[in-house]
PDB file of C-alpha atoms in Angstrom:
ATOM      1  CA  UNK A   1     -29.767  10.980  36.788  1.00 36.00           C
ATOM      2  CA  UNK A   2     -28.629   7.348  36.511  1.00 36.00           C
ATOM      3  CA  UNK A   3     -26.437   6.175  33.609  1.00 40.00           C
ATOM      4  CA  UNK A   4     -28.340   4.456  30.811  1.00 44.00           C
ATOM      5  CA  UNK A   5     -26.707   1.127  31.495  1.00 42.00           C
ATOM      6  CA  UNK A   6     -27.080   1.149  35.264  1.00 40.00           C
ATOM      7  CA  UNK A   7     -29.894  -0.314  37.327  1.00 42.00           C
ATOM      8  CA  UNK A   8     -30.736   0.041  41.009  1.00 41.00           C
ATOM      9  CA  UNK A   9     -31.926  -2.431  43.573  1.00 47.00           C
ATOM     10  CA  UNK A  10     -33.575  -0.999  46.680  1.00 47.00           C
ATOM     11  CA  UNK A  11     -33.872  -3.059  49.843  1.00 48.00           C
ATOM     12  CA  UNK A  12     -35.749  -2.210  53.072  1.00 49.00           C
ATOM     13  CA  UNK A  13     -33.872  -3.557  56.068  1.00 49.00           C
ATOM     14  CA  UNK A  14     -35.419  -4.765  59.315  1.00 54.00           C
ATOM     15  CA  UNK A  15     -34.881  -1.338  60.847  1.00 53.00           C
ATOM     16  CA  UNK A  16     -36.755   0.355  58.040  1.00 54.00           C
ATOM     17  CA  UNK A  17     -33.638   1.777  56.389  1.00 51.00           C
ATOM     18  CA  UNK A  18     -33.672   1.844  52.608  1.00 48.00           C
ATOM     19  CA  UNK A  19     -30.399   0.767  50.995  1.00 45.00           C
ATOM     20  CA  UNK A  20     -29.638   1.320  47.301  1.00 43.00           C
ATOM     21  CA  UNK A  21     -27.216  -0.839  45.292  1.00 46.00           C
ATOM     22  CA  UNK A  22     -26.071  -0.028  41.757  1.00 39.00           C
ATOM     23  CA  UNK A  23     -25.854  -3.017  39.386  1.00 42.00           C
ATOM     24  CA  UNK A  24     -24.517  -3.165  35.836  1.00 44.00           C
ATOM     25  CA  UNK A  25     -26.694  -4.596  33.070  1.00 41.00           C
ATOM     26  CA  UNK A  26     -25.082  -6.141  29.974  1.00 47.00           C
ATOM     27  CA  UNK A  27     -24.659  -3.963  26.909  1.00 41.00           C
ATOM     28  CA  UNK A  28     -26.751  -4.868  23.861  1.00 51.00           C
ATOM     29  CA  UNK A  29     -24.809  -6.934  21.321  1.00 66.00           C
ATOM     30  CA  UNK A  30     -24.449  -3.975  18.954  1.00 72.00           C
ATOM     31  CA  UNK A  31     -23.010  -1.818  21.736  1.00 85.00           C
ATOM     32  CA  UNK A  32     -20.535  -4.484  22.781  1.00 89.00           C
ATOM     33  CA  UNK A  33     -19.419  -5.021  19.192  1.00 93.00           C
ATOM     34  CA  UNK A  34     -18.854  -1.298  18.686  1.00 93.00           C
ATOM     35  CA  UNK A  35     -16.766  -1.026  21.847  1.00 94.00           C
ATOM     36  CA  UNK A  36     -14.649  -3.973  20.724  1.00 95.00           C
ATOM     37  CA  UNK A  37     -14.172  -2.436  17.303  1.00 96.00           C
ATOM     38  CA  UNK A  38     -12.897   0.799  18.873  1.00 96.00           C
ATOM     39  CA  UNK A  39     -10.178  -1.236  20.564  1.00 96.00           C
ATOM     40  CA  UNK A  40      -9.336  -3.307  17.485  1.00 97.00           C
ATOM     41  CA  UNK A  41      -8.786  -0.290  15.204  1.00 95.00           C
ATOM     42  CA  UNK A  42      -7.056   1.845  17.829  1.00 93.00           C
ATOM     43  CA  UNK A  43      -3.414   2.796  17.114  1.00 88.00           C
ATOM     44  CA  UNK A  44      -2.736   1.538  20.641  1.00 90.00           C
ATOM     45  CA  UNK A  45      -3.855  -2.008  19.785  1.00 94.00           C
ATOM     46  CA  UNK A  46      -0.617  -4.031  20.061  1.00 94.00           C
ATOM     47  CA  UNK A  47      -0.054  -5.297  16.527  1.00 93.00           C
ATOM     48  CA  UNK A  48       3.230  -3.437  16.033  1.00 89.00           C
ATOM     49  CA  UNK A  49       1.793  -1.524  13.086  1.00 83.00           C
ATOM     50  CA  UNK A  50       3.808   1.579  13.986  1.00 82.00           C
ATOM     51  CA  UNK A  51       6.978  -0.261  12.859  1.00 86.00           C
ATOM     52  CA  UNK A  52       5.878  -0.685   9.228  1.00 82.00           C
ATOM     53  CA  UNK A  53       5.542   1.774   6.341  1.00 87.00           C
ATOM     54  CA  UNK A  54       4.660  -0.563   3.426  1.00 86.00           C
ATOM     55  CA  UNK A  55       7.528   0.851   1.354  1.00 84.00           C
ATOM     56  CA  UNK A  56       6.573   4.467   2.037  1.00 90.00           C
ATOM     57  CA  UNK A  57       9.989   5.166   3.526  1.00 87.00           C
ATOM     58  CA  UNK A  58      11.686   4.460   0.207  1.00 88.00           C
ATOM     59  CA  UNK A  59       8.978   6.413  -1.649  1.00 90.00           C
ATOM     60  CA  UNK A  60       9.832   9.465   0.447  1.00 89.00           C
ATOM     61  CA  UNK A  61      13.573   9.008  -0.043  1.00 87.00           C
ATOM     62  CA  UNK A  62      13.156   8.675  -3.810  1.00 88.00           C
ATOM     63  CA  UNK A  63      10.934  11.765  -4.032  1.00 91.00           C
ATOM     64  CA  UNK A  64       7.686  10.036  -4.995  1.00 92.00           C
ATOM     65  CA  UNK A  65       5.929  11.335  -1.867  1.00 93.00           C
ATOM     66  CA  UNK A  66       6.656  14.942  -0.909  1.00 93.00           C
ATOM     67  CA  UNK A  67       3.451  16.475   0.492  1.00 94.00           C
ATOM     68  CA  UNK A  68      -0.199  15.809   1.381  1.00 96.00           C
ATOM     69  CA  UNK A  69      -1.299  15.599  -2.256  1.00 96.00           C
ATOM     70  CA  UNK A  70       1.341  13.074  -3.316  1.00 96.00           C
ATOM     71  CA  UNK A  71       0.805  11.099  -0.096  1.00 96.00           C
ATOM     72  CA  UNK A  72      -2.915  10.812  -0.860  1.00 97.00           C
ATOM     73  CA  UNK A  73      -2.167   9.811  -4.438  1.00 96.00           C
ATOM     74  CA  UNK A  74       0.242   7.101  -3.255  1.00 94.00           C
ATOM     75  CA  UNK A  75      -2.169   5.661  -0.675  1.00 96.00           C
ATOM     76  CA  UNK A  76      -5.176   6.027  -2.963  1.00 96.00           C
ATOM     77  CA  UNK A  77      -3.449   4.050  -5.707  1.00 95.00           C
ATOM     78  CA  UNK A  78      -2.563   1.336  -3.192  1.00 95.00           C
ATOM     79  CA  UNK A  79      -6.226   1.048  -2.222  1.00 95.00           C
ATOM     80  CA  UNK A  80      -7.405   0.857  -5.816  1.00 94.00           C
ATOM     81  CA  UNK A  81      -4.601  -1.123  -7.474  1.00 94.00           C
ATOM     82  CA  UNK A  82      -2.192  -2.426  -4.820  1.00 93.00           C
ATOM     83  CA  UNK A  83      -1.828  -4.826  -1.920  1.00 93.00           C
ATOM     84  CA  UNK A  84      -4.223  -2.967   0.427  1.00 95.00           C
ATOM     85  CA  UNK A  85      -6.982  -3.344  -2.167  1.00 96.00           C
ATOM     86  CA  UNK A  86      -6.313  -7.068  -2.401  1.00 96.00           C
ATOM     87  CA  UNK A  87      -6.250  -7.246   1.385  1.00 97.00           C
ATOM     88  CA  UNK A  88      -9.812  -5.930   1.458  1.00 98.00           C
ATOM     89  CA  UNK A  89     -10.903  -8.827  -0.766  1.00 98.00           C
ATOM     90  CA  UNK A  90      -9.093 -11.306   1.473  1.00 98.00           C
ATOM     91  CA  UNK A  91     -10.582  -9.705   4.591  1.00 98.00           C
ATOM     92  CA  UNK A  92     -14.053 -10.028   3.094  1.00 98.00           C
ATOM     93  CA  UNK A  93     -13.452 -13.712   2.348  1.00 98.00           C
ATOM     94  CA  UNK A  94     -12.164 -14.290   5.880  1.00 98.00           C
ATOM     95  CA  UNK A  95     -15.215 -12.532   7.305  1.00 98.00           C
ATOM     96  CA  UNK A  96     -17.455 -14.901   5.316  1.00 97.00           C
ATOM     97  CA  UNK A  97     -15.461 -17.974   6.417  1.00 98.00           C
ATOM     98  CA  UNK A  98     -14.966 -16.909  10.037  1.00 97.00           C
ATOM     99  CA  UNK A  99     -16.351 -20.168  11.478  1.00 96.00           C
ATOM    100  CA  UNK A 100     -14.838 -22.506   8.892  1.00 97.00           C
ATOM    101  CA  UNK A 101     -11.267 -23.283  10.000  1.00 97.00           C
ATOM    102  CA  UNK A 102     -10.242 -25.414   6.970  1.00 97.00           C
ATOM    103  CA  UNK A 103     -11.365 -22.626   4.662  1.00 98.00           C
ATOM    104  CA  UNK A 104      -9.571 -20.022   6.792  1.00 98.00           C
ATOM    105  CA  UNK A 105      -6.354 -22.027   6.704  1.00 98.00           C
ATOM    106  CA  UNK A 106      -6.488 -22.271   2.923  1.00 98.00           C
ATOM    107  CA  UNK A 107      -7.188 -18.541   2.713  1.00 98.00           C
ATOM    108  CA  UNK A 108      -4.264 -17.761   5.008  1.00 98.00           C
ATOM    109  CA  UNK A 109      -1.928 -19.801   2.818  1.00 98.00           C
ATOM    110  CA  UNK A 110      -3.265 -18.049  -0.277  1.00 98.00           C
ATOM    111  CA  UNK A 111      -2.722 -14.617   1.294  1.00 98.00           C
ATOM    112  CA  UNK A 112       0.845 -15.516   2.259  1.00 97.00           C
ATOM    113  CA  UNK A 113       1.528 -16.653  -1.307  1.00 96.00           C
ATOM    114  CA  UNK A 114       0.333 -13.273  -2.588  1.00 94.00           C
ATOM    115  CA  UNK A 115       3.113 -11.387  -0.788  1.00 91.00           C
ATOM    116  CA  UNK A 116       5.315  -9.852  -3.468  1.00 85.00           C
ATOM    117  CA  UNK A 117       8.470  -9.660  -1.338  1.00 85.00           C
ATOM    118  CA  UNK A 118       9.970 -10.816   1.946  1.00 87.00           C
ATOM    119  CA  UNK A 119       9.097  -7.509   3.592  1.00 86.00           C
ATOM    120  CA  UNK A 120       5.472  -7.745   2.477  1.00 88.00           C
ATOM    121  CA  UNK A 121       5.288 -11.243   3.919  1.00 93.00           C
ATOM    122  CA  UNK A 122       6.828 -10.236   7.251  1.00 92.00           C
ATOM    123  CA  UNK A 123       4.609  -7.169   7.480  1.00 91.00           C
ATOM    124  CA  UNK A 124       1.318  -9.014   7.056  1.00 95.00           C
ATOM    125  CA  UNK A 125       2.179 -12.161   9.033  1.00 97.00           C
ATOM    126  CA  UNK A 126       3.741 -10.504  12.077  1.00 96.00           C
ATOM    127  CA  UNK A 127       0.891  -8.030  12.356  1.00 96.00           C
ATOM    128  CA  UNK A 128      -1.766 -10.687  11.762  1.00 97.00           C
ATOM    129  CA  UNK A 129      -0.482 -13.020  14.429  1.00 97.00           C
ATOM    130  CA  UNK A 130      -0.031 -10.146  16.883  1.00 97.00           C
ATOM    131  CA  UNK A 131      -3.613  -9.093  16.128  1.00 98.00           C
ATOM    132  CA  UNK A 132      -4.936 -12.582  16.921  1.00 98.00           C
ATOM    133  CA  UNK A 133      -2.928 -12.745  20.141  1.00 97.00           C
ATOM    134  CA  UNK A 134      -4.203  -9.377  21.331  1.00 97.00           C
ATOM    135  CA  UNK A 135      -7.809 -10.099  20.307  1.00 97.00           C
ATOM    136  CA  UNK A 136      -7.777 -13.324  22.329  1.00 97.00           C
ATOM    137  CA  UNK A 137      -8.602 -11.167  25.363  1.00 96.00           C
ATOM    138  CA  UNK A 138     -12.163 -11.322  23.999  1.00 96.00           C
ATOM    139  CA  UNK A 139     -13.942 -14.644  23.277  1.00 95.00           C
ATOM    140  CA  UNK A 140     -13.663 -14.125  19.516  1.00 96.00           C
ATOM    141  CA  UNK A 141     -10.576 -16.082  18.451  1.00 97.00           C
ATOM    142  CA  UNK A 142     -10.146 -19.790  17.705  1.00 96.00           C
ATOM    143  CA  UNK A 143      -8.514 -22.031  20.272  1.00 95.00           C
ATOM    144  CA  UNK A 144      -4.703 -21.767  20.015  1.00 95.00           C
ATOM    145  CA  UNK A 145      -4.537 -25.426  18.999  1.00 95.00           C
ATOM    146  CA  UNK A 146      -6.620 -24.588  15.904  1.00 96.00           C
ATOM    147  CA  UNK A 147      -4.176 -21.864  14.864  1.00 96.00           C
ATOM    148  CA  UNK A 148      -0.988 -23.896  15.043  1.00 96.00           C
ATOM    149  CA  UNK A 149       0.751 -24.925  11.859  1.00 96.00           C
ATOM    150  CA  UNK A 150      -0.443 -21.945   9.819  1.00 97.00           C
ATOM    151  CA  UNK A 151       0.869 -18.394   9.416  1.00 97.00           C
ATOM    152  CA  UNK A 152      -1.909 -15.847   9.771  1.00 98.00           C
ATOM    153  CA  UNK A 153      -1.754 -12.701   7.589  1.00 98.00           C
ATOM    154  CA  UNK A 154      -3.388  -9.545   8.909  1.00 98.00           C
ATOM    155  CA  UNK A 155      -6.495  -9.387   6.644  1.00 98.00           C
ATOM    156  CA  UNK A 156      -7.370 -13.005   7.462  1.00 98.00           C
ATOM    157  CA  UNK A 157      -6.950 -12.369  11.186  1.00 98.00           C
ATOM    158  CA  UNK A 158      -9.047  -9.202  10.980  1.00 98.00           C
ATOM    159  CA  UNK A 159     -11.823 -10.856   8.983  1.00 98.00           C
ATOM    160  CA  UNK A 160     -12.316 -13.771  11.360  1.00 97.00           C
ATOM    161  CA  UNK A 161     -12.104 -11.615  14.501  1.00 98.00           C
ATOM    162  CA  UNK A 162     -14.446  -8.951  13.162  1.00 97.00           C
ATOM    163  CA  UNK A 163     -17.066 -11.503  12.136  1.00 96.00           C
ATOM    164  CA  UNK A 164     -16.872 -13.463  15.377  1.00 96.00           C
ATOM    165  CA  UNK A 165     -17.004 -10.174  17.262  1.00 96.00           C
ATOM    166  CA  UNK A 166     -20.303  -9.140  15.713  1.00 95.00           C
ATOM    167  CA  UNK A 167     -18.953  -6.597  13.209  1.00 96.00           C
ATOM    168  CA  UNK A 168     -20.868  -6.243   9.940  1.00 95.00           C
ATOM    169  CA  UNK A 169     -19.197  -6.831   6.588  1.00 96.00           C
ATOM    170  CA  UNK A 170     -19.271  -3.127   5.700  1.00 96.00           C
ATOM    171  CA  UNK A 171     -17.828  -2.123   9.070  1.00 96.00           C
ATOM    172  CA  UNK A 172     -15.170  -4.815   8.775  1.00 97.00           C
ATOM    173  CA  UNK A 173     -14.000  -3.585   5.370  1.00 97.00           C
ATOM    174  CA  UNK A 174     -13.981   0.056   6.409  1.00 97.00           C
ATOM    175  CA  UNK A 175     -12.133  -0.794   9.628  1.00 97.00           C
ATOM    176  CA  UNK A 176      -9.499  -2.896   7.881  1.00 97.00           C
ATOM    177  CA  UNK A 177      -8.971  -0.250   5.219  1.00 97.00           C
ATOM    178  CA  UNK A 178      -8.863   2.570   7.753  1.00 97.00           C
ATOM    179  CA  UNK A 179      -6.251   0.744   9.832  1.00 95.00           C
ATOM    180  CA  UNK A 180      -3.987   0.559   6.776  1.00 95.00           C
ATOM    181  CA  UNK A 181      -4.538   4.185   5.770  1.00 96.00           C
ATOM    182  CA  UNK A 182      -4.035   5.519   9.287  1.00 94.00           C
ATOM    183  CA  UNK A 183      -0.798   3.556   9.691  1.00 93.00           C
ATOM    184  CA  UNK A 184       0.606   4.912   6.419  1.00 94.00           C
ATOM    185  CA  UNK A 185      -0.357   8.491   7.242  1.00 95.00           C
ATOM    186  CA  UNK A 186       1.213   8.120  10.683  1.00 93.00           C
ATOM    187  CA  UNK A 187       4.404   6.813   9.084  1.00 92.00           C
ATOM    188  CA  UNK A 188       4.495   9.766   6.681  1.00 92.00           C
ATOM    189  CA  UNK A 189       4.140  12.253   9.525  1.00 92.00           C
ATOM    190  CA  UNK A 190       7.075  10.619  11.326  1.00 90.00           C
ATOM    191  CA  UNK A 191       9.366  10.637   8.299  1.00 87.00           C
ATOM    192  CA  UNK A 192      11.686  13.570   8.917  1.00 65.00           C
ATOM    193  CA  UNK A 193      12.303  14.745   5.301  1.00 75.00           C
ATOM    194  CA  UNK A 194       8.595  15.440   4.746  1.00 77.00           C
ATOM    195  CA  UNK A 195       7.175  18.839   5.712  1.00 80.00           C
ATOM    196  CA  UNK A 196       4.130  17.115   7.225  1.00 89.00           C
ATOM    197  CA  UNK A 197       2.672  17.861  10.632  1.00 91.00           C
ATOM    198  CA  UNK A 198      -0.180  16.362  12.622  1.00 92.00           C
ATOM    199  CA  UNK A 199      -2.738  18.637  10.956  1.00 94.00           C
ATOM    200  CA  UNK A 200      -1.454  17.637   7.519  1.00 95.00           C
ATOM    201  CA  UNK A 201      -1.963  14.032   8.536  1.00 95.00           C
ATOM    202  CA  UNK A 202      -5.573  14.769   9.430  1.00 96.00           C
ATOM    203  CA  UNK A 203      -6.067  16.501   6.079  1.00 97.00           C
ATOM    204  CA  UNK A 204      -4.754  13.353   4.377  1.00 97.00           C
ATOM    205  CA  UNK A 205      -7.141  11.113   6.341  1.00 97.00           C
ATOM    206  CA  UNK A 206     -10.075  13.363   5.432  1.00 98.00           C
ATOM    207  CA  UNK A 207      -9.157  13.386   1.724  1.00 98.00           C
ATOM    208  CA  UNK A 208      -8.841   9.602   1.672  1.00 98.00           C
ATOM    209  CA  UNK A 209     -12.290   8.921   3.163  1.00 98.00           C
ATOM    210  CA  UNK A 210     -14.116   8.927  -0.218  1.00 98.00           C
ATOM    211  CA  UNK A 211     -11.486   6.647  -1.764  1.00 97.00           C
ATOM    212  CA  UNK A 212     -11.811   4.166   1.086  1.00 97.00           C
ATOM    213  CA  UNK A 213     -15.592   4.201   0.793  1.00 97.00           C
ATOM    214  CA  UNK A 214     -15.313   3.603  -2.951  1.00 97.00           C
ATOM    215  CA  UNK A 215     -12.850   0.746  -2.402  1.00 97.00           C
ATOM    216  CA  UNK A 216     -15.265  -0.870   0.055  1.00 96.00           C
ATOM    217  CA  UNK A 217     -18.135  -0.662  -2.436  1.00 96.00           C
ATOM    218  CA  UNK A 218     -16.005  -2.155  -5.217  1.00 96.00           C
ATOM    219  CA  UNK A 219     -14.787  -4.978  -2.963  1.00 97.00           C
ATOM    220  CA  UNK A 220     -18.370  -6.114  -2.380  1.00 94.00           C
ATOM    221  CA  UNK A 221     -18.503  -7.426  -5.958  1.00 95.00           C
ATOM    222  CA  UNK A 222     -15.041  -9.017  -5.999  1.00 96.00           C
ATOM    223  CA  UNK A 223     -13.767 -12.510  -5.223  1.00 96.00           C
ATOM    224  CA  UNK A 224     -10.347 -14.104  -4.770  1.00 97.00           C
ATOM    225  CA  UNK A 225     -10.097 -14.275  -8.562  1.00 96.00           C
ATOM    226  CA  UNK A 226      -9.738 -10.469  -8.485  1.00 96.00           C
ATOM    227  CA  UNK A 227      -6.770 -10.465  -6.102  1.00 96.00           C
ATOM    228  CA  UNK A 228      -3.757  -8.860  -7.767  1.00 92.00           C
ATOM    229  CA  UNK A 229      -2.148  -5.502  -8.269  1.00 86.00           C
ATOM    230  CA  UNK A 230      -0.428  -3.115 -10.630  1.00 85.00           C
ATOM    231  CA  UNK A 231       1.405  -0.805  -8.205  1.00 87.00           C
ATOM    232  CA  UNK A 232       4.859  -1.761  -9.406  1.00 84.00           C
ATOM    233  CA  UNK A 233       6.478   1.285  -7.825  1.00 88.00           C
ATOM    234  CA  UNK A 234       5.184   0.179  -4.425  1.00 84.00           C
ATOM    235  CA  UNK A 235       6.471  -3.374  -4.937  1.00 80.00           C
ATOM    236  CA  UNK A 236       9.857  -1.981  -5.933  1.00 85.00           C
ATOM    237  CA  UNK A 237       9.789   0.223  -2.830  1.00 82.00           C
ATOM    238  CA  UNK A 238       9.427  -2.859  -0.631  1.00 78.00           C
ATOM    239  CA  UNK A 239      12.343  -4.555  -2.381  1.00 79.00           C
ATOM    240  CA  UNK A 240      14.627  -1.507  -2.306  1.00 76.00           C
ATOM    241  CA  UNK A 241      13.778  -0.856   1.338  1.00 71.00           C
ATOM    242  CA  UNK A 242      15.540  -4.088   2.315  1.00 74.00           C
ATOM    243  CA  UNK A 243      18.892  -2.541   1.362  1.00 74.00           C
ATOM    244  CA  UNK A 244      18.332   1.099   2.313  1.00 67.00           C
ATOM    245  CA  UNK A 245      21.276   2.533   4.211  1.00 65.00           C
ATOM    246  CA  UNK A 246      19.164   4.320   6.813  1.00 64.00           C
ATOM    247  CA  UNK A 247      15.782   2.946   7.838  1.00 65.00           C
ATOM    248  CA  UNK A 248      13.231   4.047  10.401  1.00 69.00           C
ATOM    249  CA  UNK A 249      10.685   1.308   9.627  1.00 68.00           C
ATOM    250  CA  UNK A 250      10.859  -2.453   9.229  1.00 63.00           C
ATOM    251  CA  UNK A 251       9.176  -2.287   5.785  1.00 60.00           C
TER     252      UNK A 251
END
């Protein structure tokens, strides 16, 4: 049985021999977009996300996060009241403005200004620009000349790439949120003091699915006027992390 995306061309030669040649037909746009999205949200996508913990390292050291339940509470609060929740709003705006470079530049500057500490700024900008560089393998990023002169935070980079890559708004928000959650859970599993294994990490991801879905639904009705947060403990974690004696992560 032939693969669904393969076609055959049969040719009868002058000697009467039938030759068969397999040819590839293009994937439908929805199939191509889905395949791209799998790459863009993969932990192997080279954004350097494995090097950041968004202050989680200090939260573990200070005893705020000790197990699956407290990890889910920490991440859930970030989604609902912290920087990741604001990032979803910014991602949604970038998705809407994906083909409007002046608007994207202004949004990028706004997102940079929202960083509450040096580590927050480094985390979002370094990952965002790495994301754009890696995504340039596909024809979905602006010309490099259009990107110069602006720093590109991660949610802005994700929004424009997802939209230009054929990803729907809902998929874009879920993908951006999942990338953040998965990175934080991965960081928690790697932090030695925590009694968390790979299976615990999967339990955390499963528990956080409803909270991510709820955050996506809430974001639909929000604008840049709603960007802001009240996760002071997380902001303090980012600031204290800069002077921690022993650090595994960059943030």
